[in-house]
Tab-separated table of C-alpha atoms and ligand atoms in Angstrom:
chain	number	residue	atom	x	y	z
A	1	MET	CA	15.478	-28.479	-6.651
A	2	ASP	CA	12.790	-25.682	-7.711
A	3	ALA	CA	12.080	-24.509	-10.875
A	4	LEU	CA	13.915	-21.530	-10.629
A	5	THR	CA	17.512	-23.188	-9.689
A	6	ARG	CA	17.020	-25.563	-12.466
A	7	SER	CA	17.982	-23.501	-14.879
A	8	ASP	CA	19.040	-20.020	-15.265
A	9	SER	CA	16.003	-18.347	-16.789
A	10	PRO	CA	12.557	-18.131	-14.769
A	11	THR	CA	9.409	-20.081	-15.838
A	12	ILE	CA	8.351	-20.401	-19.481
A	13	SER	CA	4.869	-21.737	-19.860
A	14	ASP	CA	4.950	-25.467	-20.550
A	15	GLY	CA	1.300	-25.785	-20.995
A	16	THR	CA	1.015	-26.781	-17.482
A	17	LEU	CA	-0.574	-24.903	-14.355
A	18	ARG	CA	1.788	-24.612	-11.903
A	19	ASN	CA	1.111	-23.666	-7.841
A	20	ASP	CA	4.262	-24.605	-6.271
A	21	TRP	CA	5.965	-20.953	-7.537
A	22	THR	CA	9.034	-19.445	-5.248
A	23	ARG	CA	9.553	-16.664	-3.964
A	24	GLU	CA	12.771	-16.182	-6.036
A	25	GLU	CA	11.124	-17.038	-9.386
A	26	ILE	CA	8.551	-14.711	-8.851
A	27	ALA	CA	10.686	-11.855	-7.985
A	28	SER	CA	13.239	-13.019	-11.305
A	29	ILE	CA	10.028	-12.677	-13.194
A	30	PHE	CA	9.554	-9.051	-12.087
A	31	ASP	CA	12.751	-8.295	-12.637
A	32	LEU	CA	13.468	-9.461	-16.300
A	33	PRO	CA	14.666	-6.645	-18.873
A	34	ILE	CA	11.166	-4.910	-19.861
A	35	THR	CA	11.252	-6.445	-23.630
A	36	GLU	CA	11.789	-9.955	-22.361
A	37	LEU	CA	9.191	-10.009	-19.370
A	38	LEU	CA	6.487	-8.684	-22.096
A	39	PHE	CA	7.146	-11.106	-24.608
A	40	ARG	CA	7.108	-14.111	-22.370
A	41	ALA	CA	3.806	-12.637	-20.934
A	42	ALA	CA	2.310	-12.123	-24.451
A	43	THR	CA	3.478	-15.751	-25.385
A	44	ILE	CA	1.405	-17.120	-22.684
A	45	HIS	CA	-1.600	-14.785	-23.195
A	46	ARG	CA	-1.853	-16.276	-26.792
A	47	GLU	CA	-1.590	-19.865	-25.866
A	48	TYR	CA	-4.303	-19.486	-23.513
A	49	HIS	CA	-6.615	-16.526	-24.670
A	50	ASN	CA	-7.380	-14.589	-27.757
A	51	PRO	CA	-4.931	-11.439	-27.241
A	52	ASP	CA	-7.126	-9.097	-29.561
A	53	GLU	CA	-10.048	-9.197	-27.040
A	54	VAL	CA	-10.972	-7.516	-23.525
A	55	GLN	CA	-13.766	-8.668	-21.641
A	56	LEU	CA	-16.081	-5.216	-20.606
A	57	CYS	CA	-17.567	-5.340	-17.269
A	58	THR	CA	-19.912	-3.505	-15.429
A	59	LEU	CA	-19.618	-2.313	-11.434
A	60	LEU	CA	-22.464	-1.308	-9.124
A	61	SER	CA	-22.500	-0.578	-5.799
A	62	ILE	CA	-25.711	-2.283	-4.620
A	63	LYS	CA	-25.074	-1.137	-0.751
A	64	THR	CA	-22.688	1.653	-0.354
A	65	GLY	CA	-20.893	3.074	2.737
A	66	GLY	CA	-20.800	2.515	6.532
A	67	CYS	CA	-18.803	-0.431	6.388
A	68	ALA	CA	-17.236	-1.902	9.581
A	69	GLU	CA	-13.757	-2.880	8.371
A	70	ASP	CA	-11.162	-0.201	8.245
A	71	CYS	CA	-9.394	-1.119	4.763
A	72	GLY	CA	-6.977	1.918	4.780
A	73	TYR	CA	-7.750	2.397	0.868
A	74	CYS	CA	-11.344	2.385	1.083
A	75	SER	CA	-13.763	5.393	0.683
A	76	GLN	CA	-16.281	3.120	2.107
A	77	SER	CA	-15.295	2.270	5.341
A	78	VAL	CA	-16.356	4.260	8.571
A	79	SER	CA	-13.237	5.082	9.658
A	80	ALA	CA	-12.552	7.033	6.647
A	81	ASN	CA	-13.731	10.635	6.209
A	82	SER	CA	-14.323	10.529	2.506
A	83	GLY	CA	-17.914	12.165	2.495
A	84	VAL	CA	-19.170	8.867	1.122
A	85	LYS	CA	-22.668	8.619	2.130
A	86	ALA	CA	-24.189	5.288	3.384
A	87	THR	CA	-27.112	4.012	1.830
A	88	LYS	CA	-29.391	1.003	1.898
A	89	LEU	CA	-28.765	-2.370	-0.087
A	90	MET	CA	-30.517	-1.348	-3.444
A	91	GLU	CA	-33.888	-2.928	-4.637
A	92	VAL	CA	-33.853	-5.938	-6.936
A	93	GLN	CA	-35.497	-4.095	-9.609
A	94	GLN	CA	-33.466	-1.157	-9.594
A	95	VAL	CA	-30.236	-3.100	-9.542
A	96	LEU	CA	-32.003	-4.980	-12.841
A	97	GLN	CA	-32.052	-1.761	-14.605
A	98	ARG	CA	-28.947	-0.997	-14.240
A	99	ALA	CA	-27.523	-4.243	-15.419
A	100	ALA	CA	-29.971	-4.270	-18.716
A	101	GLN	CA	-28.360	-0.822	-19.298
A	102	ALA	CA	-24.854	-1.986	-18.547
A	103	LYS	CA	-25.609	-4.494	-21.232
A	104	ASP	CA	-26.915	-2.367	-23.949
A	105	ALA	CA	-23.675	-0.376	-23.520
A	106	GLY	CA	-22.036	-3.827	-24.285
A	107	SER	CA	-20.892	-5.393	-21.065
A	108	GLN	CA	-20.494	-8.791	-20.605
A	109	ARG	CA	-20.247	-8.892	-17.025
A	110	PHE	CA	-21.828	-7.289	-14.446
A	111	CYS	CA	-20.365	-6.877	-11.050
A	112	MET	CA	-21.982	-6.137	-7.729
A	113	GLY	CA	-20.115	-4.853	-4.455
A	114	ALA	CA	-21.524	-4.186	-1.224
A	115	ALA	CA	-19.961	-2.531	1.594
A	116	TRP	CA	-19.828	-5.042	4.097
A	117	ARG	CA	-17.973	-7.003	6.481
A	118	ASN	CA	-20.042	-9.998	5.652
A	119	PRO	CA	-23.567	-9.976	4.169
A	120	LYS	CA	-26.451	-10.810	6.814
A	121	ASP	CA	-28.802	-13.701	6.539
A	122	ARG	CA	-31.651	-11.572	6.376
A	123	ASP	CA	-30.121	-9.596	2.872
A	124	MET	CA	-29.832	-13.117	1.254
A	125	ASP	CA	-33.026	-13.201	-0.112
A	126	THR	CA	-32.661	-9.923	-2.203
A	127	ILE	CA	-29.542	-10.912	-3.134
A	128	ILE	CA	-30.443	-14.169	-4.326
A	129	SER	CA	-32.988	-12.663	-6.477
A	130	ILE	CA	-30.563	-10.291	-7.795
A	131	VAL	CA	-28.195	-12.793	-9.146
A	132	GLU	CA	-30.840	-14.468	-10.721
A	133	GLY	CA	-32.259	-11.626	-12.087
A	134	VAL	CA	-28.829	-10.445	-14.098
A	135	ARG	CA	-28.116	-14.047	-14.875
A	136	ASP	CA	-31.401	-14.765	-16.795
A	137	MET	CA	-30.111	-11.581	-18.590
A	138	GLY	CA	-27.632	-13.543	-19.981
A	139	MET	CA	-24.413	-11.614	-18.303
A	140	GLU	CA	-21.807	-13.001	-16.199
A	141	THR	CA	-22.544	-12.318	-12.589
A	142	CYS	CA	-19.912	-11.428	-9.941
A	143	MET	CA	-20.828	-10.372	-6.354
A	144	THR	CA	-18.512	-9.020	-3.944
A	145	LEU	CA	-20.219	-8.785	0.090
A	146	GLY	CA	-17.548	-9.518	2.044
A	147	MET	CA	-16.791	-12.718	4.282
A	148	LEU	CA	-19.336	-15.706	3.756
A	149	THR	CA	-19.990	-18.424	5.809
A	150	PRO	CA	-20.418	-21.811	3.776
A	151	ALA	CA	-23.745	-21.812	3.861
A	152	GLN	CA	-24.010	-18.581	2.205
A	153	ALA	CA	-21.676	-19.420	-0.305
A	154	ASN	CA	-23.922	-22.448	-1.281
A	155	ARG	CA	-27.089	-20.560	-1.585
A	156	LEU	CA	-24.886	-18.252	-4.061
A	157	ALA	CA	-23.533	-21.106	-5.868
A	158	GLU	CA	-27.339	-22.389	-5.901
A	159	ALA	CA	-28.690	-19.240	-7.361
A	160	GLY	CA	-26.382	-19.625	-10.245
A	161	LEU	CA	-23.325	-16.793	-9.422
A	162	ASP	CA	-20.497	-17.087	-11.822
A	163	TYR	CA	-17.778	-15.677	-9.213
A	164	TYR	CA	-17.246	-14.062	-6.130
A	165	ASN	CA	-14.706	-11.517	-5.546
A	166	HIS	CA	-12.991	-11.610	-2.500
A	167	ASN	CA	-9.504	-9.678	-2.646
A	168	ILE	CA	-6.493	-10.626	-0.944
A	169	ASP	CA	-5.388	-6.796	-1.548
A	170	THR	CA	-1.427	-7.439	-0.724
A	171	GLY	CA	1.446	-9.480	0.489
A	172	PRO	CA	1.370	-11.075	3.752
A	173	ASP	CA	3.908	-8.770	5.213
A	174	TYR	CA	1.902	-5.241	4.204
A	175	TYR	CA	-0.927	-6.518	5.050
A	176	ASP	CA	-1.694	-5.381	8.912
A	177	ARG	CA	-0.435	-1.857	7.619
A	178	VAL	CA	-3.568	-1.976	5.058
A	179	ILE	CA	-5.999	-3.807	7.124
A	180	THR	CA	-6.630	-4.251	11.106
A	181	THR	CA	-10.133	-5.696	11.277
A	182	ARG	CA	-9.642	-8.871	9.710
A	183	THR	CA	-6.412	-11.161	8.426
A	184	LEU	CA	-5.266	-12.577	5.423
A	185	ASP	CA	-6.158	-16.022	6.688
A	186	ASP	CA	-9.671	-14.631	7.092
A	187	ARG	CA	-10.128	-13.624	3.749
A	188	LEU	CA	-8.294	-16.955	2.486
A	189	GLU	CA	-10.988	-19.098	4.594
A	190	THR	CA	-13.760	-16.803	2.826
A	191	LEU	CA	-11.826	-17.919	-0.721
A	192	ASP	CA	-12.029	-21.900	0.470
A	193	HIS	CA	-15.632	-21.344	1.286
A	194	VAL	CA	-16.354	-19.788	-2.335
A	195	ARG	CA	-14.075	-22.940	-3.703
A	196	GLY	CA	-16.121	-25.168	-2.097
A	197	ALA	CA	-19.380	-24.282	-3.103
A	198	GLY	CA	-18.162	-24.877	-6.850
A	199	ILE	CA	-18.411	-20.809	-7.786
A	200	ASN	CA	-15.392	-19.446	-9.447
A	201	VAL	CA	-13.141	-17.358	-7.432
A	202	CYS	CA	-11.965	-13.793	-8.382
A	203	SER	CA	-9.085	-12.278	-6.237
A	204	GLY	CA	-6.467	-9.766	-6.545
A	205	GLY	CA	-5.403	-6.638	-4.959
A	206	ILE	CA	-3.825	-3.222	-5.079
A	207	VAL	CA	-0.594	-1.936	-5.904
A	208	GLY	CA	0.611	1.562	-5.356
A	209	MET	CA	-0.268	1.372	-1.859
A	210	GLY	CA	3.364	2.115	-0.166
A	211	GLU	CA	4.169	-1.717	-0.110
A	212	THR	CA	7.701	-2.727	-1.597
A	213	ARG	CA	8.536	-4.919	-4.445
A	214	ASP	CA	8.717	-7.880	-2.694
A	215	ASP	CA	5.045	-7.263	-1.058
A	216	ARG	CA	3.916	-7.424	-4.911
A	217	VAL	CA	6.018	-10.354	-5.225
A	218	ASP	CA	4.515	-12.386	-2.242
A	219	PHE	CA	1.320	-10.865	-3.462
A	220	ILE	CA	1.063	-12.474	-6.572
A	221	GLY	CA	2.759	-15.774	-5.162
A	222	THR	CA	-0.014	-15.942	-2.373
A	223	LEU	CA	-2.803	-16.106	-5.542
A	224	ALA	CA	-0.566	-18.313	-7.577
A	225	CYS	CA	0.276	-20.700	-5.091
A	226	LEU	CA	-3.351	-21.383	-3.871
A	227	PRO	CA	-4.529	-24.864	-4.909
A	228	ARG	CA	-6.421	-23.767	-7.889
A	229	HIS	CA	-5.376	-20.448	-9.187
A	230	PRO	CA	-8.384	-17.645	-8.843
A	231	GLU	CA	-10.063	-18.062	-12.245
A	232	SER	CA	-10.140	-13.977	-12.121
A	233	VAL	CA	-7.430	-11.747	-10.929
A	234	PRO	CA	-7.965	-7.499	-10.551
A	235	VAL	CA	-4.872	-5.673	-10.536
A	236	ASN	CA	-6.251	-2.312	-9.041
A	237	ALA	CA	-4.047	0.646	-9.048
A	238	LEU	CA	-4.595	2.645	-5.907
A	239	VAL	CA	-7.413	5.261	-6.449
A	240	PRO	CA	-5.935	7.437	-3.663
A	241	VAL	CA	-9.267	8.785	-2.146
A	242	LYS	CA	-8.941	12.199	0.406
A	243	GLY	CA	-9.817	11.145	4.064
A	244	THR	CA	-8.966	7.445	3.651
A	245	VAL	CA	-5.754	6.234	5.317
A	246	LEU	CA	-3.693	5.352	2.279
A	247	GLY	CA	-5.008	8.065	-0.075
A	248	ASP	CA	-3.779	11.157	2.429
A	249	MET	CA	-0.801	8.782	2.901
A	250	LEU	CA	0.125	9.057	-0.655
A	251	LYS	CA	-0.418	12.633	-1.034
A	252	ASP	CA	1.741	13.069	1.864
A	253	THR	CA	4.826	10.636	0.290
A	254	PRO	CA	4.587	10.944	-2.876
A	255	MET	CA	7.929	8.882	-2.995
A	256	ALA	CA	5.366	5.972	-2.228
A	257	GLU	CA	4.066	5.935	-5.462
A	258	ILE	CA	4.892	3.338	-8.042
A	259	ASP	CA	5.412	4.093	-11.498
A	260	ASP	CA	3.646	2.773	-14.337
A	261	ILE	CA	6.033	0.051	-15.182
A	262	GLU	CA	5.776	-1.209	-12.249
A	263	PHE	CA	2.155	-1.467	-12.064
A	264	VAL	CA	2.835	-3.242	-16.046
A	265	ARG	CA	5.570	-5.421	-14.559
A	266	THR	CA	2.921	-6.726	-12.009
A	267	VAL	CA	0.289	-7.819	-14.577
A	268	ALA	CA	2.706	-9.785	-16.408
A	269	ALA	CA	3.707	-11.443	-13.542
A	270	ALA	CA	-0.049	-12.574	-12.693
A	271	ARG	CA	-0.123	-13.182	-16.602
A	272	ILE	CA	2.837	-15.619	-16.423
A	273	THR	CA	2.089	-17.313	-13.312
A	274	MET	CA	-1.813	-17.743	-13.442
A	275	PRO	CA	-2.004	-18.635	-17.889
A	276	ARG	CA	-5.303	-19.113	-17.535
A	277	SER	CA	-7.007	-16.896	-15.123
A	278	MET	CA	-8.694	-13.570	-16.788
A	279	VAL	CA	-6.669	-10.680	-15.494
A	280	ARG	CA	-8.520	-7.737	-14.667
A	281	LEU	CA	-6.956	-4.390	-15.706
A	282	SER	CA	-9.491	-2.893	-12.643
A	283	ALA	CA	-9.272	0.733	-10.722
A	284	GLY	CA	-6.655	3.497	-11.414
A	285	ARG	CA	-7.057	3.523	-15.002
A	286	GLU	CA	-8.739	6.694	-14.943
A	287	SER	CA	-5.096	8.280	-13.986
A	288	MET	CA	-3.220	5.794	-16.586
A	289	SER	CA	-2.304	7.256	-20.104
A	290	ASP	CA	-3.475	5.166	-22.995
A	291	SER	CA	0.172	3.821	-23.336
A	292	THR	CA	0.332	2.364	-20.215
A	293	GLN	CA	-3.053	0.899	-20.934
A	294	ALA	CA	-1.597	-0.665	-24.002
A	295	LEU	CA	1.689	-2.159	-22.121
A	296	CYS	CA	-0.735	-3.757	-19.559
A	297	PHE	CA	-2.928	-5.530	-22.424
A	298	MET	CA	0.578	-6.218	-23.871
A	299	ALA	CA	1.603	-7.965	-20.498
A	300	GLY	CA	-2.114	-9.994	-20.568
A	301	ALA	CA	-4.619	-8.003	-18.944
A	302	ASN	CA	-7.874	-9.402	-20.934
A	303	SER	CA	-10.584	-7.412	-18.913
A	304	ILE	CA	-11.607	-3.848	-17.882
A	305	PHE	CA	-14.410	-1.853	-15.926
A	306	THR	CA	-15.955	0.513	-18.441
A	307	GLY	CA	-18.411	3.298	-17.622
A	308	ASP	CA	-17.764	6.455	-15.768
A	309	LYS	CA	-18.045	5.035	-12.205
A	310	LEU	CA	-16.184	2.083	-9.947
A	311	LEU	CA	-18.044	1.709	-7.144
A	312	THR	CA	-17.818	5.043	-5.739
A	313	ALA	CA	-14.390	6.573	-8.038
A	314	PRO	CA	-14.335	7.926	-11.136
A	315	ASN	CA	-13.573	5.503	-14.249
A	316	ALA	CA	-12.700	6.444	-17.728
A	317	GLY	CA	-16.660	6.154	-18.821
A	318	GLU	CA	-17.322	4.395	-22.250
A	319	ASP	CA	-16.746	6.832	-24.787
A	320	LYS	CA	-13.156	6.937	-23.698
A	321	ASP	CA	-12.981	2.842	-23.623
A	322	ALA	CA	-14.432	2.713	-26.919
A	323	ALA	CA	-11.853	5.182	-28.365
A	324	LEU	CA	-8.992	3.498	-26.680
A	325	LEU	CA	-9.995	0.199	-27.767
A	326	LYS	CA	-10.787	1.343	-31.311
A	327	MET	CA	-7.271	3.228	-31.594
A	328	LEU	CA	-5.491	-0.064	-30.406
A	329	ARG	CA	-7.796	-2.277	-32.494
A	330	MET	CA	-8.863	-4.499	-29.636
A	331	LYS	CA	-12.137	-6.391	-29.768
A	332	PRO	CA	-14.803	-6.380	-26.861
A	333	MET	CA	-14.843	-10.332	-25.940
A	334	ARG	CA	-18.398	-11.550	-27.464
A	335	ALA	CA	-18.709	-14.824	-25.919
A	336	THR	CA	-19.232	-15.574	-22.185
A	337	ASN	CA	-16.507	-16.829	-20.287
A	338	ARG	CA	-18.473	-18.577	-17.812
A	339	GLN	CA	-16.312	-21.350	-16.486
A	340	PRO	CA	-17.680	-24.235	-14.582
A	341	GLY	CA	-16.638	-23.759	-10.946
A	342	ASN	CA	-13.753	-25.426	-9.889
A	343	ALA	CA	-13.273	-26.399	-13.662
A	344	HIS	CA	-9.480	-25.200	-12.961
A	345	LEU	CA	-6.734	-27.613	-12.503
B	401	SAM	N1	-16.742	-5.187	0.971
B	401	SAM	C1	-16.183	-6.241	-0.189
B	401	SAM	C2	-14.941	-6.313	-0.049
B	401	SAM	O1	-13.993	-5.940	0.493
B	401	SAM	O2	-14.542	-7.428	-0.263
B	401	SAM	C3	-16.056	-5.442	-1.356
B	401	SAM	C4	-16.197	-4.184	-1.968
B	401	SAM	S1	-14.498	-3.703	-2.185
B	401	SAM	C5	-14.586	-2.049	-2.363
B	401	SAM	C6	-13.754	-4.410	-3.667
B	401	SAM	C7	-12.136	-4.356	-3.984
B	401	SAM	O3	-12.029	-3.290	-4.283
B	401	SAM	C8	-11.142	-4.438	-2.660
B	401	SAM	O4	-11.009	-5.585	-2.138
B	401	SAM	C9	-10.036	-3.358	-2.769
B	401	SAM	O5	-9.019	-4.249	-3.439
B	401	SAM	C10	-10.585	-2.788	-4.408
B	401	SAM	N2	-10.930	-0.756	-3.859
B	401	SAM	C11	-11.092	0.006	-2.626
B	401	SAM	N3	-11.104	1.174	-2.682
B	401	SAM	C12	-10.077	1.008	-3.874
B	401	SAM	C13	-9.330	2.061	-4.205
B	401	SAM	N4	-9.399	3.364	-3.485
B	401	SAM	N5	-8.195	1.838	-5.036
B	401	SAM	C14	-8.118	0.860	-5.645
B	401	SAM	N6	-8.738	-0.146	-5.172
B	401	SAM	C15	-9.343	-0.282	-4.330
B	402	DTB	C1	-11.742	-5.338	-7.802
B	402	DTB	O1	-10.892	-5.814	-7.322
B	402	DTB	N1	-11.779	-4.001	-7.789
B	402	DTB	C2	-13.318	-3.710	-8.062
B	402	DTB	C3	-13.956	-4.881	-8.096
B	402	DTB	N2	-12.891	-5.633	-7.651
B	402	DTB	C4	-14.989	-4.962	-7.042
B	402	DTB	C5	-13.383	-2.328	-7.212
B	402	DTB	C6	-12.744	-1.169	-7.414
B	402	DTB	C7	-13.077	0.053	-6.611
B	402	DTB	C8	-12.851	1.178	-6.601
B	402	DTB	C9	-12.569	2.365	-5.675
B	402	DTB	C10	-14.184	2.426	-5.678
B	402	DTB	O2	-15.065	2.960	-6.638
B	402	DTB	O3	-14.507	3.236	-4.433
B	403	SF4	FE1	-15.422	-2.655	3.376
B	403	SF4	FE2	-14.599	-3.510	1.424
B	403	SF4	FE3	-14.176	-0.988	1.855
B	403	SF4	FE4	-13.097	-2.745	3.126
B	403	SF4	S1	-13.067	-2.589	0.629
B	403	SF4	S2	-13.686	-1.120	4.108
B	403	SF4	S3	-14.396	-4.551	3.397
B	403	SF4	S4	-16.394	-2.366	1.027
């Protein structure tokens, strides 16, 4: 008998981490009265984290556009007609300068993204120097470069990379509607390589792409049932970009858009099922009200991207974020959240 059928109420933390969540359990978490859902998520949040703190992260696109994958949400795919110009991989010094600026602006974590299906071996020396340089500044490092071989993951681990981001993006049933050039299994394989190398796993996805509630349940369930929970779970709200399949679809079918409360429910489900993970309120904050963001923090989100740009899309900006945190009396996280890889479970 599974945890849900044992009792009428969905799970509540008993201090252990579980990876045997059933679809029914997660569906009932999503479906709780909002007061109960937020209470449960907030209770679990404070058991594992300081609920007053938010980790501030900065994103930098170190190689933009021209990506061979066809992710339907992404401005950087060659299949999109978004007007994003393709660039070469940035020089090490340029990246380190941007990391230093981010640190001065109060960011604790520097996340670097490259629009690649996978990194080429000839790019790895530059990537490694970047990881070492940012790490030497005392910032937490995260990279997202597409699929990795075990050897590439090992090199990144040796350079001291803290986290590797590789999102599963959505639930298995909706996956093919979003991306056709790679499978969910391809994604999971890279996550295995990252895990095997001892790098902390960062994996999440996007909501508001026209998927159903069931797809969102399966998206959270896929992550929460991994043998080890990702240490970091970014939850993005689709930023609809003109010229992308999903951005245009949403403009034509506003019905597909989800309401803010459904987004909050997704954050809460991530927090309840993956108590120890950082849950990152990621893309899409620019169009979210202060109150929705406050609800996300109540629901257990404990990290945001600051600065006026994500990778290619606009973001709230430091001044707005500082004002938001001040209004909410929330504090930027000070101690880095460097967890030794594979420390989980
Ligand atoms: N190429 C790498 C990859 O896909 O793993 C790294 C870069 S990619 C831009 C990182 C993540 O950003 C994607 O997996 C996706 O979840 C998110 N993302 C991209 N475009 C987005 C958009 N328009 N709205 C919300 N999230 C987006
Ligand atoms: C993630 O899940 N969200 C961030 C980070 N991981 C790399 C990226 C969001 C990108 C938003 C769209 C853009 O800027 O192009
Ligand atoms: Fe390429 Fe990543 Fe964009 Fe997909 S999300 S098109 S893999 S840059």
